[in-house]
Coordinates of C-alpha atoms in Angstrom, one line a residue:
M1 CA 17.3 -41.7 40.0
S2 CA 17.8 -45.4 39.3
R3 CA 16.4 -47.2 36.2
S4 CA 13.9 -49.1 38.4
S5 CA 12.6 -46.0 40.1
R6 CA 12.0 -44.3 36.8
K7 CA 10.1 -47.3 35.6
S8 CA 7.8 -47.4 38.6
D9 CA 6.9 -43.8 38.0
D10 CA 6.2 -44.2 34.3
E11 CA 2.6 -45.5 34.2
T12 CA 2.1 -45.8 30.5
V13 CA 4.2 -45.5 27.3
V14 CA 1.7 -43.7 25.1
S15 CA 3.5 -44.1 21.8
P16 CA 6.7 -45.7 20.6
S17 CA 9.9 -43.7 20.7
T18 CA 10.3 -43.8 16.9
T19 CA 8.0 -42.0 14.5
T20 CA 7.7 -41.4 10.8
T21 CA 11.1 -41.3 9.0
Y22 CA 11.7 -39.0 6.1
N23 CA 14.0 -39.5 3.1
D24 CA 16.1 -36.4 3.7
D25 CA 16.0 -36.4 7.5
D26 CA 19.2 -34.5 8.0
A27 CA 18.2 -31.7 5.7
I28 CA 14.8 -31.4 7.3
A29 CA 16.2 -31.2 10.8
K30 CA 18.8 -28.6 9.7
K31 CA 16.3 -26.5 8.0
A32 CA 13.9 -26.6 11.0
R33 CA 16.7 -25.6 13.4
D34 CA 17.9 -22.8 11.1
E35 CA 14.5 -21.3 10.4
Y36 CA 12.8 -21.9 13.8
A37 CA 15.5 -21.4 16.5
L38 CA 14.1 -22.0 19.9
N39 CA 14.0 -18.7 21.7
S40 CA 12.1 -17.3 24.8
I41 CA 8.9 -15.5 24.1
G42 CA 9.3 -11.8 23.9
T43 CA 13.0 -11.7 22.9
G44 CA 12.3 -10.1 19.6
S45 CA 14.0 -12.9 17.7
S46 CA 13.0 -13.6 14.2
G47 CA 12.6 -17.2 15.0
K48 CA 9.0 -18.5 14.7
A49 CA 9.0 -21.0 17.5
S50 CA 10.1 -21.2 21.1
R51 CA 10.1 -23.8 23.8
K52 CA 8.8 -23.2 27.3
D53 CA 7.8 -25.7 30.0
G54 CA 8.0 -28.6 27.6
H55 CA 5.8 -26.9 25.0
L56 CA 6.9 -25.4 21.7
R57 CA 5.3 -21.9 21.0
L58 CA 4.7 -20.2 17.7
A59 CA 6.0 -16.7 17.8
S60 CA 3.6 -13.7 17.7
G61 CA 4.8 -12.9 14.2
S62 CA 3.5 -16.1 12.8
T63 CA 1.1 -15.9 9.9
E64 CA -2.4 -17.3 9.9
A65 CA -1.2 -20.3 7.9
D66 CA 1.4 -20.9 10.6
L67 CA -1.3 -21.0 13.2
N68 CA -3.9 -23.0 11.4
D69 CA -1.8 -25.6 9.6
L70 CA 1.5 -25.6 11.5
A71 CA 3.0 -26.2 8.1
A72 CA 5.6 -23.5 8.5
L73 CA 8.0 -25.9 10.3
A74 CA 10.6 -26.5 7.6
G75 CA 7.9 -26.2 4.9
R76 CA 6.4 -29.6 5.8
S77 CA 2.8 -30.6 5.4
Q78 CA 0.3 -30.7 8.3
E79 CA 0.6 -34.5 8.5
E80 CA 4.4 -34.4 8.7
V81 CA 4.3 -31.8 11.5
D82 CA 1.8 -33.9 13.5
N83 CA 3.8 -37.0 13.1
A84 CA 7.3 -35.6 13.4
S85 CA 9.4 -36.3 16.5
I86 CA 10.9 -33.5 18.5
E87 CA 14.5 -33.1 17.8
D88 CA 16.8 -33.0 20.9
G89 CA 20.5 -32.5 21.0
D90 CA 21.2 -36.0 19.7
R91 CA 18.3 -35.9 17.2
G92 CA 16.6 -38.7 19.2
S93 CA 12.8 -39.1 19.3
V94 CA 10.7 -38.2 22.3
V95 CA 9.1 -41.1 24.1
Y96 CA 5.5 -40.1 25.0
K97 CA 4.6 -41.2 28.5
V98 CA 2.2 -40.4 31.3
Y99 CA 3.4 -40.4 34.9
K100 CA 1.8 -41.4 38.2
R101 CA 3.1 -38.2 39.8
R102 CA 0.5 -36.3 37.7
W103 CA -2.2 -37.3 40.2
F104 CA -0.5 -35.4 43.0
G105 CA -0.7 -32.2 41.1
L106 CA -4.3 -32.9 40.0
V107 CA -5.4 -33.6 43.5
Q108 CA -3.8 -30.4 44.8
L109 CA -5.4 -28.4 42.0
T110 CA -8.7 -30.0 43.0
L111 CA -8.3 -29.1 46.7
L112 CA -7.5 -25.5 45.9
N113 CA -10.6 -25.2 43.7
I114 CA -12.7 -26.6 46.5
I115 CA -11.4 -24.2 49.1
V116 CA -11.4 -21.1 47.0
S117 CA -15.1 -21.6 46.2
W118 CA -15.9 -22.3 49.9
D119 CA -14.2 -18.9 50.6
W120 CA -16.6 -17.3 48.0
L121 CA -19.7 -18.6 49.8
T122 CA -18.7 -18.2 53.4
F123 CA -21.2 -15.5 54.0
S124 CA -24.1 -15.8 51.4
P125 CA -25.7 -18.9 53.0
V126 CA -26.1 -17.0 56.3
S127 CA -26.6 -13.5 54.8
Q128 CA -29.0 -12.4 57.6
D129 CA -26.7 -13.4 60.5
A130 CA -23.7 -12.0 58.6
A131 CA -25.5 -8.7 58.1
V132 CA -26.2 -8.4 61.8
Y133 CA -22.6 -9.5 62.7
Y134 CA -21.0 -6.9 60.4
N135 CA -23.6 -4.3 61.2
T136 CA -24.7 -3.8 57.6
S137 CA -27.4 -4.8 55.2
E138 CA -28.0 -8.0 53.2
S139 CA -27.2 -6.1 50.0
A140 CA -23.8 -5.2 51.4
I141 CA -23.2 -8.9 52.3
N142 CA -24.0 -9.7 48.6
W143 CA -21.1 -7.6 47.7
Y144 CA -18.8 -10.1 49.3
S145 CA -19.8 -12.5 46.6
T146 CA -19.9 -9.8 43.9
G147 CA -16.5 -8.4 44.8
F148 CA -15.0 -11.9 44.7
L149 CA -16.4 -12.5 41.2
F150 CA -15.2 -9.1 39.9
S151 CA -11.7 -9.8 41.2
F152 CA -11.4 -12.5 38.6
V153 CA -12.0 -10.0 35.8
V154 CA -9.3 -7.6 37.2
I155 CA -6.5 -10.1 37.2
F156 CA -7.4 -12.6 34.4
P157 CA -4.8 -11.1 31.9
V158 CA -2.1 -11.9 34.5
T159 CA -3.6 -15.4 34.9
I160 CA -3.2 -16.1 31.2
Y161 CA 0.4 -15.0 31.3
A162 CA 1.2 -17.1 34.4
L163 CA -0.4 -20.2 33.0
H164 CA 1.5 -19.7 29.7
W165 CA 4.6 -20.5 31.8
G166 CA 3.0 -23.6 33.2
P167 CA 0.4 -24.6 35.9
K168 CA 2.8 -24.7 38.9
P169 CA 3.5 -20.9 39.1
S170 CA -0.2 -20.3 38.8
I171 CA -1.0 -22.7 41.5
I172 CA 1.6 -21.3 43.9
I173 CA 0.3 -17.7 43.3
S174 CA -3.2 -18.9 44.2
A175 CA -2.0 -20.7 47.3
V176 CA -0.3 -17.5 48.6
L177 CA -3.4 -15.4 47.9
I178 CA -5.7 -17.9 49.6
L179 CA -3.5 -18.0 52.7
A180 CA -3.3 -14.2 52.9
G181 CA -6.9 -13.6 52.1
N182 CA -8.3 -16.1 54.7
W183 CA -6.3 -14.8 57.6
I184 CA -7.0 -11.2 56.8
R185 CA -10.7 -12.1 56.8
Y186 CA -10.3 -13.6 60.2
A187 CA -8.4 -10.5 61.4
G188 CA -11.6 -8.6 60.6
S189 CA -13.8 -11.3 62.3
H190 CA -11.8 -12.3 65.4
S191 CA -14.4 -11.0 67.9
R192 CA -17.7 -12.6 68.5
E193 CA -19.1 -9.2 69.3
G194 CA -18.9 -7.9 65.7
G195 CA -16.7 -7.7 62.7
L196 CA -15.0 -5.1 60.5
Y197 CA -16.7 -5.1 57.1
G198 CA -14.0 -3.3 55.2
V199 CA -11.2 -5.6 56.5
V200 CA -13.1 -8.7 55.5
M201 CA -13.9 -7.2 52.1
F202 CA -10.2 -6.8 51.5
G203 CA -9.5 -10.4 52.4
Q204 CA -12.4 -11.5 50.3
I205 CA -11.0 -9.7 47.3
L206 CA -7.6 -11.4 47.8
T207 CA -9.3 -14.8 47.8
G208 CA -11.2 -13.7 44.7
L209 CA -7.8 -12.8 43.0
A210 CA -6.7 -16.4 43.9
Q211 CA -9.5 -18.0 42.1
P212 CA -8.6 -17.5 38.4
F213 CA -5.1 -19.0 38.9
V214 CA -6.7 -22.4 39.8
L215 CA -10.0 -22.2 38.0
S216 CA -8.4 -21.6 34.6
A217 CA -5.6 -24.2 35.2
P218 CA -7.4 -27.6 34.6
T219 CA -7.2 -27.5 30.8
R220 CA -3.6 -26.4 30.9
Y221 CA -2.7 -29.1 33.4
S222 CA -4.6 -31.9 31.6
D223 CA -3.0 -30.8 28.3
M224 CA 0.5 -31.0 29.9
W225 CA 0.1 -34.3 31.8
F226 CA -2.7 -36.4 30.2
T227 CA -3.4 -38.1 26.9
N228 CA -6.6 -37.4 24.9
R229 CA -8.2 -40.4 26.5
G230 CA -8.1 -38.8 30.0
R231 CA -8.2 -35.1 29.5
V232 CA -11.9 -34.6 29.8
A233 CA -12.0 -36.6 33.1
A234 CA -9.0 -34.7 34.5
T235 CA -10.5 -31.4 33.5
A236 CA -13.8 -32.4 35.0
L237 CA -12.3 -33.4 38.3
A238 CA -10.4 -30.2 38.8
S239 CA -13.0 -27.8 37.3
L240 CA -16.0 -29.2 39.0
A241 CA -14.2 -29.2 42.4
N242 CA -14.9 -25.4 42.3
P243 CA -18.7 -25.8 42.5
F244 CA -18.3 -28.7 44.9
G245 CA -16.6 -26.2 47.2
A246 CA -19.6 -24.0 46.8
A247 CA -21.8 -27.0 47.8
I248 CA -19.8 -27.4 50.9
G249 CA -20.3 -23.8 51.7
Q250 CA -24.0 -23.9 51.1
L251 CA -24.4 -27.0 53.2
I252 CA -22.0 -26.7 56.1
V253 CA -21.9 -22.9 56.8
P254 CA -25.6 -22.8 57.9
F255 CA -24.8 -25.5 60.5
M256 CA -21.8 -23.6 61.7
V257 CA -23.7 -20.3 62.1
T258 CA -26.8 -20.4 64.3
D259 CA -26.5 -16.8 65.6
P260 CA -24.5 -13.7 64.5
G261 CA -21.6 -14.4 66.8
D262 CA -20.9 -17.7 65.2
V263 CA -19.8 -16.0 62.0
S264 CA -16.4 -15.4 63.7
D265 CA -15.9 -19.1 64.4
A266 CA -17.0 -20.0 60.8
V267 CA -14.4 -17.7 59.3
L268 CA -11.7 -19.2 61.6
Y269 CA -12.6 -22.7 60.7
V270 CA -12.5 -22.0 57.0
A271 CA -9.1 -20.2 57.4
I272 CA -7.6 -23.2 59.1
I273 CA -8.9 -25.7 56.4
S274 CA -7.7 -23.3 53.7
S275 CA -4.2 -23.2 55.1
V276 CA -4.0 -27.0 55.3
A277 CA -5.2 -27.3 51.7
A278 CA -2.9 -24.7 50.3
L279 CA 0.5 -25.6 51.8
P280 CA 1.2 -28.7 49.6
S281 CA 1.0 -26.5 46.5
F282 CA 4.6 -25.6 46.8
F283 CA 5.7 -29.2 46.3
I284 CA 3.9 -30.3 43.2
P285 CA 6.0 -31.2 40.1
A286 CA 6.3 -28.4 37.5
A287 CA 6.1 -30.5 34.3
P288 CA 6.4 -34.1 33.1
P289 CA 9.9 -35.3 32.0
T290 CA 8.4 -36.1 28.5
P291 CA 5.1 -35.0 27.0
P292 CA 2.1 -37.4 27.1
G293 CA 1.5 -37.2 23.4
P294 CA 2.2 -35.4 20.1
S295 CA 0.0 -32.4 21.0
G296 CA 2.0 -31.8 24.1
S297 CA 5.1 -31.1 22.0
T298 CA 3.4 -29.5 19.0
P299 CA 4.1 -25.7 18.6
K300 CA 1.6 -23.6 20.5
A301 CA 0.5 -20.1 19.5
S302 CA 2.0 -17.2 21.4
L303 CA -0.3 -14.9 23.4
K304 CA -0.3 -12.3 20.6
A305 CA -0.8 -14.9 17.9
S306 CA -3.7 -16.4 19.8
L307 CA -5.8 -13.3 19.1
E308 CA -5.9 -14.4 15.4
L309 CA -7.4 -17.8 16.4
L310 CA -10.1 -16.0 18.6
R311 CA -11.7 -14.7 15.5
S312 CA -13.4 -18.1 14.9
V313 CA -17.2 -17.8 15.1
E314 CA -17.4 -21.3 16.5
I315 CA -15.3 -20.5 19.5
W316 CA -17.6 -17.6 20.4
L317 CA -20.7 -19.7 19.9
I318 CA -19.4 -21.8 22.9
L319 CA -17.7 -19.0 24.9
L320 CA -20.7 -16.7 25.1
P321 CA -23.3 -19.4 26.3
Y322 CA -20.7 -20.8 28.7
A323 CA -20.1 -17.3 30.3
V324 CA -23.9 -16.7 30.6
Y325 CA -24.7 -20.0 32.2
V326 CA -21.7 -19.8 34.6
G327 CA -22.8 -16.3 35.5
F328 CA -26.3 -17.5 36.3
F329 CA -24.9 -20.4 38.4
N330 CA -22.9 -17.9 40.4
S331 CA -25.9 -15.7 40.8
I332 CA -28.3 -18.4 41.9
S333 CA -25.7 -19.9 44.3
S334 CA -25.1 -16.5 45.9
L335 CA -28.8 -15.6 46.2
L336 CA -30.5 -18.9 46.8
N337 CA -30.9 -18.2 50.5
Q338 CA -32.7 -14.9 49.6
I339 CA -34.8 -16.5 46.9
M340 CA -36.3 -19.2 49.1
L341 CA -36.6 -17.5 52.6
P342 CA -39.5 -15.2 51.6
Y343 CA -41.6 -18.3 51.0
G344 CA -41.1 -19.8 54.4
F345 CA -38.1 -22.0 53.7
S346 CA -35.2 -22.0 56.2
S347 CA -31.5 -21.4 55.6
D348 CA -31.0 -25.1 56.0
D349 CA -33.6 -25.8 53.3
A350 CA -31.8 -23.4 51.0
G351 CA -28.5 -24.9 51.8
I352 CA -29.7 -28.4 51.0
A353 CA -31.2 -27.0 47.7
G354 CA -27.8 -25.5 46.8
A355 CA -26.0 -28.7 47.7
L356 CA -28.4 -30.8 45.5
L357 CA -27.8 -28.4 42.6
I358 CA -24.1 -29.2 42.8
V359 CA -23.8 -32.7 44.1
V360 CA -26.3 -34.1 41.5
G361 CA -24.4 -32.2 38.9
L362 CA -21.1 -33.7 40.1
V363 CA -22.5 -37.2 39.9
A364 CA -23.9 -36.6 36.4
S365 CA -20.5 -35.3 35.2
A366 CA -18.7 -38.2 36.8
V367 CA -20.8 -40.5 34.7
S368 CA -20.7 -38.5 31.4
S369 CA -17.1 -37.4 31.4
P370 CA -15.5 -40.9 30.9
I371 CA -18.1 -41.6 28.1
I372 CA -17.2 -38.3 26.4
D373 CA -13.5 -39.2 26.8
R374 CA -14.0 -42.4 24.9
T375 CA -16.5 -41.2 22.2
K376 CA -15.3 -37.6 21.8
A377 CA -19.0 -36.7 21.2
F378 CA -18.5 -33.1 22.4
L379 CA -20.9 -31.4 20.0
L380 CA -23.8 -33.8 20.8
A381 CA -23.3 -33.4 24.5
I382 CA -23.4 -29.6 24.2
K383 CA -26.5 -29.6 22.1
L384 CA -28.3 -31.9 24.5
A385 CA -27.3 -30.1 27.7
V386 CA -28.0 -26.5 26.7
P387 CA -31.8 -26.7 26.0
V388 CA -32.2 -28.6 29.4
I389 CA -30.4 -25.7 31.2
G390 CA -32.6 -23.1 29.6
L391 CA -35.9 -24.9 30.4
S392 CA -34.7 -25.6 33.9
Y393 CA -34.3 -21.8 34.6
L394 CA -37.8 -21.3 33.1
A395 CA -39.3 -23.9 35.4
F396 CA -37.6 -22.6 38.5
I397 CA -39.6 -19.3 38.3
W398 CA -42.6 -21.0 39.9
M399 CA -40.8 -23.4 42.2
P400 CA -40.3 -21.3 45.4
G401 CA -43.9 -20.3 45.2
T402 CA -45.0 -23.9 45.6
R403 CA -43.8 -23.6 49.2
S404 CA -42.9 -27.3 48.9
L405 CA -39.3 -28.6 49.0
A406 CA -40.0 -31.1 46.2
G407 CA -40.3 -28.6 43.4
P408 CA -37.1 -26.6 44.0
Y409 CA -35.1 -29.7 44.8
V410 CA -36.1 -31.6 41.6
V411 CA -35.6 -28.6 39.2
L412 CA -32.3 -27.6 40.8
S413 CA -31.1 -31.2 40.5
V414 CA -31.9 -31.4 36.8
L415 CA -30.3 -28.0 36.3
G416 CA -27.2 -29.1 38.1
A417 CA -26.9 -32.4 36.1
A418 CA -27.1 -30.5 32.8
S419 CA -24.9 -27.6 33.8
F420 CA -22.1 -29.7 35.3
S421 CA -22.0 -32.2 32.4
L422 CA -21.5 -29.2 30.1
V423 CA -18.5 -27.6 31.9
P424 CA -15.7 -30.1 31.1
V425 CA -17.1 -30.8 27.6
A426 CA -17.3 -27.1 26.7
L427 CA -13.8 -26.4 28.0
E428 CA -12.2 -29.3 26.2
F429 CA -14.1 -28.7 23.0
L430 CA -12.8 -25.1 23.1
C431 CA -9.3 -26.4 23.3
E432 CA -9.9 -28.6 20.3
L433 CA -11.4 -25.9 18.1
S434 CA -8.7 -23.3 19.1
Y435 CA -5.7 -25.6 18.8
P436 CA -2.8 -24.8 18.5
M437 CA -3.7 -22.0 20.9
S438 CA -2.5 -22.8 24.4
P439 CA -5.4 -24.2 26.5
E440 CA -5.3 -21.5 29.2
V441 CA -6.4 -18.8 26.8
T442 CA -9.9 -20.0 26.1
S443 CA -10.3 -21.4 29.6
T444 CA -9.5 -18.1 31.3
I445 CA -11.7 -16.1 28.9
A446 CA -14.6 -18.6 29.5
W447 CA -14.3 -18.5 33.2
G448 CA -13.6 -14.7 33.3
G449 CA -16.8 -14.1 31.3
G450 CA -18.7 -16.2 33.7
Q451 CA -17.4 -14.4 36.8
L452 CA -18.0 -11.0 35.2
L453 CA -21.6 -11.8 34.3
G454 CA -22.1 -13.5 37.6
G455 CA -21.3 -10.3 39.4
V456 CA -23.5 -8.3 37.0
F457 CA -26.4 -10.8 37.5
I458 CA -26.1 -10.6 41.3
V459 CA -26.3 -6.8 41.2
A460 CA -29.2 -6.8 38.7
S461 CA -31.1 -9.5 40.7
D462 CA -30.7 -7.5 43.9
A463 CA -32.1 -4.4 42.2
L464 CA -35.1 -6.5 41.0
K465 CA -35.8 -7.7 44.5
A466 CA -39.4 -6.9 45.6
G467 CA -40.0 -4.5 48.5
P468 CA -41.3 -5.2 52.0
D469 CA -44.9 -4.5 50.9
A470 CA -44.9 -7.2 48.2
D471 CA -46.5 -10.6 48.5
P472 CA -44.5 -12.3 49.9
P473 CA -42.2 -9.5 51.1
N474 CA -38.8 -9.2 49.5
N475 CA -39.4 -12.0 47.0
M476 CA -37.2 -12.3 43.9
T477 CA -39.7 -13.5 41.3
N478 CA -38.7 -10.7 38.9
A479 CA -35.0 -11.7 39.2
L480 CA -36.0 -15.3 38.3
I481 CA -37.9 -14.1 35.3
F482 CA -34.9 -12.1 34.2
T483 CA -32.7 -15.1 34.6
A484 CA -35.0 -17.4 32.6
V485 CA -35.4 -15.0 29.7
L486 CA -31.7 -14.5 29.2
A487 CA -31.0 -18.3 29.6
L488 CA -33.6 -19.2 26.9
A489 CA -32.3 -16.4 24.6
T490 CA -28.8 -18.0 24.8
V491 CA -29.9 -21.5 23.8
P492 CA -29.8 -21.0 20.0
L493 CA -26.2 -20.0 19.9
P494 CA -24.6 -23.4 20.6
L495 CA -27.4 -25.1 18.6
A496 CA -26.1 -23.2 15.5
L497 CA -22.7 -25.0 15.7
G498 CA -22.0 -26.9 12.4
L499 CA -25.0 -25.3 10.6
F500 CA -25.0 -23.1 7.5
G501 CA -22.3 -25.1 5.8
R502 CA -19.7 -24.6 8.6
G503 CA -19.4 -28.2 9.7
D504 CA -15.8 -28.3 8.6
R505 CA -14.9 -25.7 11.2
L506 CA -15.6 -28.2 14.0
V507 CA -12.6 -30.5 13.3
M508 CA -11.0 -31.6 16.6
R509 CA -7.4 -30.5 15.8
R510 CA -5.7 -31.6 19.0
V511 CA -7.2 -35.1 18.9
R512 CA -6.3 -35.4 15.2
S513 CA -2.7 -34.4 16.1
D514 CA -2.5 -37.1 18.8
E515 CA -4.2 -39.9 17.0
R516 CA -2.6 -39.4 13.6
D517 CA 0.7 -40.3 15.2
A518 CA -0.9 -43.6 16.1
G519 CA -2.3 -44.1 12.6
V520 CA -6.0 -43.3 13.6
S521 CA -8.0 -41.3 11.1
T522 CA -9.7 -38.3 12.8
D523 CA -10.9 -36.3 9.8
G524 CA -14.5 -36.0 11.2
A525 CA -15.8 -32.5 11.4
V526 CA -18.6 -32.8 14.0
G527 CA -16.7 -33.1 17.3
M528 CA -16.3 -36.8 16.8
P529 CA -13.3 -38.7 15.4
V530 CA -14.0 -41.0 12.4

């Protein structure tokens, strides 16, 4: 590649190529190379760090001090580790840059998240017609959504391992599963006269297995390709593409399916769109030539060593509420048609309600994410959003019973705005609190918990569904009460962050690592650099 072509691809030089100089530089470099030989993970070497996909990794045998302070590198202080350049063969310094090509991978990750979520909600918005087409019950159709969500839980350990090697292998695995799953679903739905429920379920499970490989990837991708000034926005774009795909499913599928035979055509159309979206995955770049900032080249904890960092109370005060609220979003999205139809609403009305839940949320997140990127006010954003989410689930108990579109539309719009603003903030704040843990670990656990609870909540809500003799028949008021009670009970957990003398546990370690290299003080302990 010519010098001019390289220059055109380099969008920004994030930091100068030279960093802090130490008095005995040769001795420090020699000691670091001797004590921390770069080996592959799992080789059994006594070295404490390894390099993989442009990231240094702390070995599983590292002590807690190694993980928390990163001071084990040649016995240097935390500040020296954060500011030190990465030694290459010529002991030259790494030039931190971001590249225009990062947008190709981000767009592809966004497309896959859209399509895999549309796959999830292919049948729920038209559950009555799908039940007739596959000659089964609506409860059995609900298992298409439930099986999809449970698939995440089955394969999420593999997801963490794949993402540990980088986002590209994970994205390719997802693309292959999406292609296979969609065409197997069509094989079971090719005839307008009726479909094969079991064949479609198998294809649905394959698409469910594809989801974690792209849903958990945004934080890993943004950490590898973006600086701390753009990570929240990048994570928001790719992560919130997933519910945007659900909105497309909620809105478009009811227009595709006007009678049971149309289910066959809808499955075919989704399979074709999925194939077009998945194929470019094989051509995305694997990693940037140089890291975007110091945190991109700082040693990351190995998978085994990450378990030590997961003992933090603060991490779980975010992980648990995140899983609960993602679970309720999955449940409401899957059952919204059955929640609203008993009160005289149509499938189109329910589809628009689901679309409002998501589209308003996407707009709110598009506005809030750049602001959070600049201010780093993660904690404030979380403590503002969580109570609104809990109160919205409480208010929604009475909305279908109004038999007016205004009530459900307004409450679901508020719920979407609060929920979607929370998603990228919570994911990035988890990365900050768990640093130097690799981002895919907390991301996959957070999403995995949400998918697991989503499946559980769908099953529980279906069991709480009223019978045909109720007023109105088959209403889901008890399920909405169950949702509101748990949502409100979860609110105090994130509100306790920073209380009881634990404010110092909220230091944003990754931002501090990046900005210290530029001479910016980031010693604040409340999710906001000082």
